[in-house]
């Protein structure tokens, strides 16, 4: 399993930020959808389900190999982000 990257590349076209996703099936589906749309980076809060959970891996249907998931403390990172942030 690769280690989390310390430096995030937010210069790309789009990054998904997830906060507190607990259901492995939902996490896997989000990763699979991100892959379909060409999104290669997801930043998740530290309390989000582990990307290497067997149920997450199954739900990604292989997309976890193409999408990088990094876990960070979002409360600390938010003030340092200068790019537009959209929430849903």
mmCIF file of C-alpha atoms in Angstrom:
data_model
loop_
_atom_site.group_PDB
_atom_site.id
_atom_site.type_symbol
_atom_site.label_atom_id
_atom_site.label_comp_id
_atom_site.label_asym_id
_atom_site.label_seq_id
_atom_site.Cartn_x
_atom_site.Cartn_y
_atom_site.Cartn_z
ATOM 1 C CA UNK A 1 0.000 0.000 0.000
ATOM 2 C CA UNK A 2 1.474 3.362 -0.966
ATOM 3 C CA UNK A 3 2.043 5.957 1.736
ATOM 4 C CA UNK A 4 0.086 9.231 1.765
ATOM 5 C CA UNK A 5 1.715 12.051 -0.136
ATOM 6 C CA UNK A 6 2.635 15.032 2.004
ATOM 7 C CA UNK A 7 2.360 17.579 -0.816
ATOM 8 C CA UNK A 8 -0.964 17.853 -2.620
ATOM 9 C CA UNK A 9 -1.076 18.968 -6.228
ATOM 10 C CA UNK A 10 -4.100 21.249 -6.301
ATOM 11 C CA UNK A 11 -3.038 22.791 -9.620
ATOM 12 C CA UNK A 12 -4.852 20.053 -11.544
ATOM 13 C CA UNK A 13 -8.278 20.563 -13.092
ATOM 14 C CA UNK A 14 -10.317 19.128 -10.204
ATOM 15 C CA UNK A 15 -9.843 17.572 -6.761
ATOM 16 C CA UNK A 16 -12.609 15.990 -4.701
ATOM 17 C CA UNK A 17 -12.537 16.583 -0.939
ATOM 18 C CA UNK A 18 -14.538 14.171 1.223
ATOM 19 C CA UNK A 19 -15.430 14.662 4.864
ATOM 20 C CA UNK A 20 -16.452 11.752 7.062
ATOM 21 C CA UNK A 21 -17.523 9.144 4.501
ATOM 22 C CA UNK A 22 -18.155 6.044 6.648
ATOM 23 C CA UNK A 23 -19.857 3.581 4.306
ATOM 24 C CA UNK A 24 -17.308 1.541 2.314
ATOM 25 C CA UNK A 25 -19.712 1.059 -0.598
ATOM 26 C CA UNK A 26 -20.279 4.798 -0.893
ATOM 27 C CA UNK A 27 -16.543 5.486 -0.801
ATOM 28 C CA UNK A 28 -15.894 2.929 -3.511
ATOM 29 C CA UNK A 29 -18.646 4.356 -5.692
ATOM 30 C CA UNK A 30 -17.261 7.890 -5.287
ATOM 31 C CA UNK A 31 -13.794 6.688 -6.312
ATOM 32 C CA UNK A 32 -15.213 4.808 -9.309
ATOM 33 C CA UNK A 33 -17.240 7.862 -10.382
ATOM 34 C CA UNK A 34 -14.229 10.147 -9.986
ATOM 35 C CA UNK A 35 -12.216 7.816 -12.217
ATOM 36 C CA UNK A 36 -14.918 7.867 -14.888
ATOM 37 C CA UNK A 37 -14.849 11.682 -14.924
ATOM 38 C CA UNK A 38 -11.042 11.728 -15.144
ATOM 39 C CA UNK A 39 -10.469 12.986 -11.602
ATOM 40 C CA UNK A 40 -7.200 11.541 -10.342
ATOM 41 C CA UNK A 41 -7.013 12.957 -6.808
ATOM 42 C CA UNK A 42 -9.264 12.698 -3.760
ATOM 43 C CA UNK A 43 -8.480 14.256 -0.391
ATOM 44 C CA UNK A 44 -10.397 12.719 2.505
ATOM 45 C CA UNK A 45 -10.730 13.654 6.161
ATOM 46 C CA UNK A 46 -8.943 11.449 8.651
ATOM 47 C CA UNK A 47 -12.233 9.931 9.853
ATOM 48 C CA UNK A 48 -13.181 8.697 6.371
ATOM 49 C CA UNK A 49 -13.249 4.940 5.736
ATOM 50 C CA UNK A 50 -9.921 3.436 4.635
ATOM 51 C CA UNK A 51 -9.498 3.157 0.877
ATOM 52 C CA UNK A 52 -7.972 -0.319 1.343
ATOM 53 C CA UNK A 53 -11.025 -1.674 3.163
ATOM 54 C CA UNK A 54 -12.038 -4.818 1.203
ATOM 55 C CA UNK A 55 -15.556 -3.482 0.603
ATOM 56 C CA UNK A 56 -14.162 -0.193 -0.749
ATOM 57 C CA UNK A 57 -11.806 -2.083 -3.067
ATOM 58 C CA UNK A 58 -14.683 -4.199 -4.369
ATOM 59 C CA UNK A 59 -16.928 -1.181 -4.956
ATOM 60 C CA UNK A 60 -14.222 0.691 -6.901
ATOM 61 C CA UNK A 61 -14.062 -2.123 -9.468
ATOM 62 C CA UNK A 62 -10.359 -1.374 -9.997
ATOM 63 C CA UNK A 63 -10.562 2.423 -10.026
ATOM 64 C CA UNK A 64 -8.551 2.658 -6.806
ATOM 65 C CA UNK A 65 -5.490 1.954 -8.977
ATOM 66 C CA UNK A 66 -6.005 5.168 -10.997
ATOM 67 C CA UNK A 67 -7.300 7.565 -8.336
ATOM 68 C CA UNK A 68 -5.006 8.770 -5.549
ATOM 69 C CA UNK A 69 -6.696 9.053 -2.131
ATOM 70 C CA UNK A 70 -4.893 11.107 0.515
ATOM 71 C CA UNK A 71 -6.028 11.516 4.137
ATOM 72 C CA UNK A 72 -5.555 14.934 5.769
ATOM 73 C CA UNK A 73 -6.915 16.992 8.647
ATOM 74 C CA UNK A 74 -9.307 19.163 6.649
ATOM 75 C CA UNK A 75 -9.824 21.743 9.394
ATOM 76 C CA UNK A 76 -6.109 22.550 9.314
ATOM 77 C CA UNK A 77 -5.806 22.469 5.507
ATOM 78 C CA UNK A 78 -8.827 24.603 4.541
ATOM 79 C CA UNK A 79 -7.344 28.029 5.405
ATOM 80 C CA UNK A 80 -4.280 27.310 3.241
ATOM 81 C CA UNK A 81 -6.264 26.506 0.065
ATOM 82 C CA UNK A 82 -6.537 29.481 -2.265
ATOM 83 C CA UNK A 83 -8.522 27.727 -5.034
ATOM 84 C CA UNK A 84 -12.329 27.912 -5.306
ATOM 85 C CA UNK A 85 -14.122 25.386 -3.091
ATOM 86 C CA UNK A 86 -17.617 24.111 -3.885
ATOM 87 C CA UNK A 87 -19.722 22.089 -1.482
ATOM 88 C CA UNK A 88 -22.634 19.756 -1.959
#
